[in-house]
Short mmCIF file of C-alpha atoms in Angstrom, two decimals:
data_model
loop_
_atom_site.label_atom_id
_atom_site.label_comp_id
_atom_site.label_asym_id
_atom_site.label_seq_id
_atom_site.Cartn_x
_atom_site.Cartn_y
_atom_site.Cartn_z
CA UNK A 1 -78.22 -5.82 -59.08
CA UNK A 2 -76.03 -2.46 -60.07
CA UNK A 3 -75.16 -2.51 -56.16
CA UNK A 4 -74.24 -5.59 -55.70
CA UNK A 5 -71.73 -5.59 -58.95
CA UNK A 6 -69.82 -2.70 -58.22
CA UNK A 7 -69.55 -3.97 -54.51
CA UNK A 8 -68.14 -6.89 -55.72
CA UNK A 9 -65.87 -4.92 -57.87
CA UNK A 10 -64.60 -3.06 -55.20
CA UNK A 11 -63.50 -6.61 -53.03
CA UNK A 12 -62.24 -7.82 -56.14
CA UNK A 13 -60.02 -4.36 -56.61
CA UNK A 14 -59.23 -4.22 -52.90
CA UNK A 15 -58.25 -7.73 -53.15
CA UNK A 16 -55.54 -6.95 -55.61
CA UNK A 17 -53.92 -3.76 -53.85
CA UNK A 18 -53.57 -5.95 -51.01
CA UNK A 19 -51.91 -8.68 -53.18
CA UNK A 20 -49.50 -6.29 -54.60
CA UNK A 21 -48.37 -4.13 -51.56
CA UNK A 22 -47.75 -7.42 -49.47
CA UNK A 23 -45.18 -8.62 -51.87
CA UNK A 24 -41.93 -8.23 -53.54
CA UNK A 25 -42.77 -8.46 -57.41
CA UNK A 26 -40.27 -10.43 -59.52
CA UNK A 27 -40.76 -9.47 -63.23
CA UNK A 28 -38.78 -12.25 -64.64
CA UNK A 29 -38.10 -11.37 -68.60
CA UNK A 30 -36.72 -14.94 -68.80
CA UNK A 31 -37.48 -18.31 -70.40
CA UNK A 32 -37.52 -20.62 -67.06
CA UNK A 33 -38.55 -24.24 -69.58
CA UNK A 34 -38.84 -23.96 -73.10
CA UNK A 35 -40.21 -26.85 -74.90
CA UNK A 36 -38.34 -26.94 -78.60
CA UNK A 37 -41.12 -26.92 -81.54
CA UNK A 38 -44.33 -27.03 -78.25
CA UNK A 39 -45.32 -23.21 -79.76
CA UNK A 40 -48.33 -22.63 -81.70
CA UNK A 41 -48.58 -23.15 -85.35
CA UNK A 42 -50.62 -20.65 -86.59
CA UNK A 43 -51.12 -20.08 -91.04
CA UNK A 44 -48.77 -17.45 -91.61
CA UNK A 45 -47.94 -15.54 -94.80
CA UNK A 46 -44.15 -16.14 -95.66
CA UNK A 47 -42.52 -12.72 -94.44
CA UNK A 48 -42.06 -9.76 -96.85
CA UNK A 49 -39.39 -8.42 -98.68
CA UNK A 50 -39.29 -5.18 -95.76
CA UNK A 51 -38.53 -8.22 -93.61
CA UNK A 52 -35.60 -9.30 -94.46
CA UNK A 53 -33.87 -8.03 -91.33
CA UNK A 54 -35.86 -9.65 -89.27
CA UNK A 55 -34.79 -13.19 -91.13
CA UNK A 56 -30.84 -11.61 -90.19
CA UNK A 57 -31.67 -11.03 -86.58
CA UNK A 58 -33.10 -14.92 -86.00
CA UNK A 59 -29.32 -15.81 -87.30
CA UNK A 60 -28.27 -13.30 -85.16
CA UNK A 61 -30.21 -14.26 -82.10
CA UNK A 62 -29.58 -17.89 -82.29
CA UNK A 63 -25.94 -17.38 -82.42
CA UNK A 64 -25.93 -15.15 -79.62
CA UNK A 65 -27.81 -17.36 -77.33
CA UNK A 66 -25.48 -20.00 -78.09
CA UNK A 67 -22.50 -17.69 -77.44
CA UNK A 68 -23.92 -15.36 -74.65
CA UNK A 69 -23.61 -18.44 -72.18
CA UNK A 70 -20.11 -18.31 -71.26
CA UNK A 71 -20.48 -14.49 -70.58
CA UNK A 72 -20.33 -12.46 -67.39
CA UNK A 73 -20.53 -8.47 -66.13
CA UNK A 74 -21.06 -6.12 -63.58
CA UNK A 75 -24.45 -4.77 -63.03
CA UNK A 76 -25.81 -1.78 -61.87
CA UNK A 77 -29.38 -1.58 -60.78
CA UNK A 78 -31.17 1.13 -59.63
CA UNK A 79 -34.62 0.34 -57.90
CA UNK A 80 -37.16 3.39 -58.00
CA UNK A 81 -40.55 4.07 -56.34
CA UNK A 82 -42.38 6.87 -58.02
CA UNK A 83 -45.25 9.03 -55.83
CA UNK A 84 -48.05 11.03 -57.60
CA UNK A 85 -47.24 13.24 -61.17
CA UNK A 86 -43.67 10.69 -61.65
CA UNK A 87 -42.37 12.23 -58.49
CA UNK A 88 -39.23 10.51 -56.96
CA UNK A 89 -40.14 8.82 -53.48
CA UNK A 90 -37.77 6.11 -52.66
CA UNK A 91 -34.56 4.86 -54.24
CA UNK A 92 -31.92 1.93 -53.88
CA UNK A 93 -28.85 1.23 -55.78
CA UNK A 94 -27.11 -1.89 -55.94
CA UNK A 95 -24.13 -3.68 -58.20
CA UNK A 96 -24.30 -7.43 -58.92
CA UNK A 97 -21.24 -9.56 -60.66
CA UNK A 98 -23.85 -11.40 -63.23
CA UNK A 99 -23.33 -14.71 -65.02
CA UNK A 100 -26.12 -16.11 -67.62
CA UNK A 101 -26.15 -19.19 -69.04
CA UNK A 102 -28.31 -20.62 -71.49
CA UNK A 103 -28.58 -24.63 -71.78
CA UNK A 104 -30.43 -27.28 -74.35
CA UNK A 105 -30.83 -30.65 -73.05
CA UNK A 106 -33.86 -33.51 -74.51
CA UNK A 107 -35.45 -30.88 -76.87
CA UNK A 108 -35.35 -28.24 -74.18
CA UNK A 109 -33.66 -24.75 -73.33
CA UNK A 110 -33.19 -23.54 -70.00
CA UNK A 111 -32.03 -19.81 -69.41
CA UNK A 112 -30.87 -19.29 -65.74
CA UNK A 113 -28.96 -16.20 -64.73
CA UNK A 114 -26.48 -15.96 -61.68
CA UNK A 115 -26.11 -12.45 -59.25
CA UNK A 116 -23.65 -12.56 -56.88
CA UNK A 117 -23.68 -9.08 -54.62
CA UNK A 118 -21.09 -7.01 -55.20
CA UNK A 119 -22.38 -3.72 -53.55
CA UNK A 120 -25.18 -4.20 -51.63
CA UNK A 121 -27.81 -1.35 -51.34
CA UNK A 122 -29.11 -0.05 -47.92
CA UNK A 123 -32.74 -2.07 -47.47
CA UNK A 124 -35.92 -0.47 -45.80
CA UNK A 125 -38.28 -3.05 -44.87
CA UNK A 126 -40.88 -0.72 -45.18
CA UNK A 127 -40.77 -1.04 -48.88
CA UNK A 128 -41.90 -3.39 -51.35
CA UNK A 129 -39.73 -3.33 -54.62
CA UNK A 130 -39.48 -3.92 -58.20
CA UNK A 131 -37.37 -6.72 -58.88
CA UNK A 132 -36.11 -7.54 -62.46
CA UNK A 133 -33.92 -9.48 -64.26
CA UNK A 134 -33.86 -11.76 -67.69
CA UNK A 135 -33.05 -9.08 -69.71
CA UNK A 136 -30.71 -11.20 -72.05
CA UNK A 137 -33.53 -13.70 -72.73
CA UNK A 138 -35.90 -11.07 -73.70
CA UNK A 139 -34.56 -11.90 -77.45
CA UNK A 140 -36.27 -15.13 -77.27
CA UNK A 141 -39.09 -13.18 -79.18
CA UNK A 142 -36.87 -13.07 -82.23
CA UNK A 143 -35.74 -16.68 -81.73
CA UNK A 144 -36.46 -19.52 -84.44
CA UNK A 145 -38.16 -21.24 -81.33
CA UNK A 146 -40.59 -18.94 -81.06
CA UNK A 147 -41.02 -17.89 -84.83
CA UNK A 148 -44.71 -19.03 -84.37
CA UNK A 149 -45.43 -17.28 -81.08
CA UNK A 150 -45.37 -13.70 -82.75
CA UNK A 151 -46.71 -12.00 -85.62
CA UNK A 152 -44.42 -9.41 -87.06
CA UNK A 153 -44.96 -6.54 -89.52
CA UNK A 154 -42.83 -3.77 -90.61
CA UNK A 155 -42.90 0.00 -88.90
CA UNK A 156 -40.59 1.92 -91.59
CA UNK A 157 -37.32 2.85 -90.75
CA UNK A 158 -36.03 5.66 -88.04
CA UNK A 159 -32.68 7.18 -87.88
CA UNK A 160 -31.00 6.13 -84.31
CA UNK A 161 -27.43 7.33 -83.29
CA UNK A 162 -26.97 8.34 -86.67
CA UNK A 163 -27.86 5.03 -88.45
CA UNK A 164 -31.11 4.10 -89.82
CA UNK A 165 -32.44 1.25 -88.84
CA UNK A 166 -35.44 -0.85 -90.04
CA UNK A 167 -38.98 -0.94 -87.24
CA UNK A 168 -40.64 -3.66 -86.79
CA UNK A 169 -43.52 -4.66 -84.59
CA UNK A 170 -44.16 -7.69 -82.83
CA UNK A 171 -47.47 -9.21 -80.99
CA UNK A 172 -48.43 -12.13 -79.68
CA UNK A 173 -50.12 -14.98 -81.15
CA UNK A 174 -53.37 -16.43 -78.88
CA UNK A 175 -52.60 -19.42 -77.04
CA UNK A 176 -48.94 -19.29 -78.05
CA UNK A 177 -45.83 -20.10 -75.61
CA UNK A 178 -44.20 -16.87 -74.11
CA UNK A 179 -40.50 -16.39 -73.01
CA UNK A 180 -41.63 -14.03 -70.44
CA UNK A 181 -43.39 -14.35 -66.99
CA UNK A 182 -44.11 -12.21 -64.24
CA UNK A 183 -43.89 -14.23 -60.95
CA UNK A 184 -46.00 -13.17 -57.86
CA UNK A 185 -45.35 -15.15 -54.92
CA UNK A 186 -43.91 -17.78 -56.42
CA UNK A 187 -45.99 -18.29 -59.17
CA UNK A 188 -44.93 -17.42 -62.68
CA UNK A 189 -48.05 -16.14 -65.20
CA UNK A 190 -47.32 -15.54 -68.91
CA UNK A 191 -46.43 -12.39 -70.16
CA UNK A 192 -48.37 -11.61 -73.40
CA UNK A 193 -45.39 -9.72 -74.72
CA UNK A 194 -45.98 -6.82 -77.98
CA UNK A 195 -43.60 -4.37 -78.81
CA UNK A 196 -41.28 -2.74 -81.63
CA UNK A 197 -37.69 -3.88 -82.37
CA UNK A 198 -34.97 -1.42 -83.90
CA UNK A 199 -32.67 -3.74 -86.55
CA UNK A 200 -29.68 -2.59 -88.53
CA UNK A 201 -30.73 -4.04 -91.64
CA UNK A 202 -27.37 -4.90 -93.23
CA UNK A 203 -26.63 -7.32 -90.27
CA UNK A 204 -29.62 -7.82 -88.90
CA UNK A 205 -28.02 -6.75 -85.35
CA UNK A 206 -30.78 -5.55 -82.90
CA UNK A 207 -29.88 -2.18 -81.31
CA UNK A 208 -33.19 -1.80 -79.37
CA UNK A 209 -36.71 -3.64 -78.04
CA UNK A 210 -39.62 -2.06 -76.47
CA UNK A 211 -42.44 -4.17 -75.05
CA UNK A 212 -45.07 -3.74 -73.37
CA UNK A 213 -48.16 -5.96 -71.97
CA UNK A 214 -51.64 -5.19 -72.80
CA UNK A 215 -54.35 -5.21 -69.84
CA UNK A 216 -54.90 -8.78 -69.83
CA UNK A 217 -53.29 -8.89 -66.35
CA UNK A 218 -55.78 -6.45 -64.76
CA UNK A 219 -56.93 -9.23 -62.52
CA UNK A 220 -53.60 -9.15 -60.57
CA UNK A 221 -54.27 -4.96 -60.26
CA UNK A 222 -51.03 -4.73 -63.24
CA UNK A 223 -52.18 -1.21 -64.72
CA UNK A 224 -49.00 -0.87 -66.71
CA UNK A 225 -45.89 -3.16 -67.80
CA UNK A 226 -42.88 -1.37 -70.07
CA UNK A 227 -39.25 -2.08 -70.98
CA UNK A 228 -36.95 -0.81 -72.72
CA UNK A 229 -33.60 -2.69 -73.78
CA UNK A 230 -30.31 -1.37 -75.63
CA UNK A 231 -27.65 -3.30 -77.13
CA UNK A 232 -24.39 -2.39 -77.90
CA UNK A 233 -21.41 -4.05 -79.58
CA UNK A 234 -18.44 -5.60 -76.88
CA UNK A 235 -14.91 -6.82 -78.31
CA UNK A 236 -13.52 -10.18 -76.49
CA UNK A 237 -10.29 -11.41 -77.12
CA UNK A 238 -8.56 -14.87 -77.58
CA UNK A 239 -10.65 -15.33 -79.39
CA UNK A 240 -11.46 -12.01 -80.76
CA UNK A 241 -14.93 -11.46 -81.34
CA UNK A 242 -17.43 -8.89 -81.33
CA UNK A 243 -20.88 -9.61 -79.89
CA UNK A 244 -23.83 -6.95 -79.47
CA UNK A 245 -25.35 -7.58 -76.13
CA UNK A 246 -27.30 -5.72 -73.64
CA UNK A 247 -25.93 -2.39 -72.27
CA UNK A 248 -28.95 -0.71 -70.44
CA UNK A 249 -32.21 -1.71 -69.36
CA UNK A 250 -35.61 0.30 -68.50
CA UNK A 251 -38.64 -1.47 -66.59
CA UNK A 252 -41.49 0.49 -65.67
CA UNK A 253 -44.83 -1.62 -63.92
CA UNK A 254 -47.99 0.54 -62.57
CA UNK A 255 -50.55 -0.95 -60.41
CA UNK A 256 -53.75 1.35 -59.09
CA UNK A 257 -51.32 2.71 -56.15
CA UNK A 258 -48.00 1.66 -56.62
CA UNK A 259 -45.34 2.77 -59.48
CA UNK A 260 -42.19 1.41 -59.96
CA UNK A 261 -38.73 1.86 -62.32
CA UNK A 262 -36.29 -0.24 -62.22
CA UNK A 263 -32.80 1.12 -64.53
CA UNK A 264 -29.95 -1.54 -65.55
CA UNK A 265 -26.76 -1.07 -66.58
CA UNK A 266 -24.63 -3.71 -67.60
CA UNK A 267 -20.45 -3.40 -68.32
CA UNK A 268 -17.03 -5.14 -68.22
CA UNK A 269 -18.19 -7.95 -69.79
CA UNK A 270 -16.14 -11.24 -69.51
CA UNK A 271 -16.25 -14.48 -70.87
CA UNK A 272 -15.83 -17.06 -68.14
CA UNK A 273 -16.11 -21.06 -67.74
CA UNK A 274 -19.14 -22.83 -68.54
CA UNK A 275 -17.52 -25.90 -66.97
CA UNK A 276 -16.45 -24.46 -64.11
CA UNK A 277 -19.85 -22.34 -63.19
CA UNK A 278 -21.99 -25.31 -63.48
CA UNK A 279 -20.35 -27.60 -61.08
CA UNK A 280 -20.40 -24.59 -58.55
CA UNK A 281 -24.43 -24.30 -59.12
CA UNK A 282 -24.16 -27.99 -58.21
CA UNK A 283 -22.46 -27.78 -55.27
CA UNK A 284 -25.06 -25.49 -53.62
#
């Protein structure tokens, strides 16, 4: 009986290193459909008073996904393959012009984002790749929307680029919606999404998130998921305006035999034409 369960292990394992190597992995840190009010309601204490910042960052979040939309950049992304003890194997640099846009229509939300190449990279076929985007959305965690999907708790406070800022951890709640999938050939499976946000407590502005996913996906071979995200504050004129919004972004995913990094940089931000960038998406 021993025998026969660790053979079956080892189809089951070889199974998923074939999976992964045959495929270009899109971990998409976006909310694709978000049904308004479908989360979980689990019985929550009312938050303490160490959380008030997190109560200023749902303001903040909400307003910034209702402002982001009309936003646009140039991206950076570097695409990294890592060999054995973190060593550098492979490495591909690109630059995108990137729109997002975040829409509500009959109770729903819909976050797309737009890349339009603006330097492409050179392309071995030979390799499979990390591909990531969504990195705006991934503040759907702090969202009113998803207020039930998470449990929160305060970490203390840490002293970041010379401010202190308040910790606090997030996990998910069993069973509850997730803004976050990983698709695999075409097939998008629910990121279970915990982590530790970095708040300025007197505005409640979010400087940086860390998440990470548990093993729960160790049927698809996923050994490890990370990210890192930093915001920063940008200054747009007529009208003027300050918004903090993402400036850099870290992804690191491990299977058994493959590790990848993926490193985004985001600048020259822009506001630019809802209107207009809509009835182009039509027209494709």
């Amino acid at each position: 009986m021993r025998a026969r369960l660790q053979t079956a292990r080892r189809l089951i394992r070889g199974r998923c290193l074939r999976f992964w190597r045959g495929v270009v992995l899109v971990a998409a840190l976006a909310a694709l459909a978000i049904p308004c009010g479908a989360q979980v309601s689990p019985d929550t204490p009312a938050a303490p008073d160490s959380l008030e910042a997190l109560a200023k960052a749902r303001d903040r979040v909400q307003t910034f996904f209702d402002q982001f939309s009309n936003v646009a950049c140039t991206e950076a992304v570097t695409q990294i393959v890592l060999g054995q003890k973190g060593r550098l194997s492979y490495r591909e640099n690109s630059a995108y012009d990137y729109q997002f846009l975040a829409t509500s229509e009959g109770g729903t939300m819909k976050v797309t984002e737009s890349r339009n190449t603006h330097n492409p990279a050179f392309r071995d076929p030979g390799r499979t790749l990390l591909i990531t985007n969504g990195f705006a959305s991934i503040l759907l965690v702090v969202h009113p929307m998803y207020e039930a999907s998470y449990t929160f708790e305060s970490a203390g406070e840490e002293s970041l680029g010379g401010a202190t800022l308040a910790k606090i951890r997030f996990a998910p709640v069993a069973g509850a919606t997730s803004p976050a999938a990983l698709r695999l050939r075409g097939k998008n499976y629910p990121l279970p999404l915990s982590g530790t946000l970095w708040i300025e407590p007197q505005t409640g502005v979010i400087v940086k998130l860390e998440a990470q996913v548990d093993s729960s996906l160790n049927e698809l071979g996923l050994a490890g998921l990370q990210t890192e995200v930093r915001y920063a504050p940008h200054t747009f004129h007529d009208p003027e305006e300050t918004m903090w919004i993402p400036e850099s972004a870290v992804i690191d995913v491990e299977t058994p035999r493959q590790h990848w990094r993926n490193l985004h940089h985001f600048k020259d931000y822009k506001r630019f034409n809802v209107g207009i960038h809509e009835e182009i998406g039509q027209s494709r």
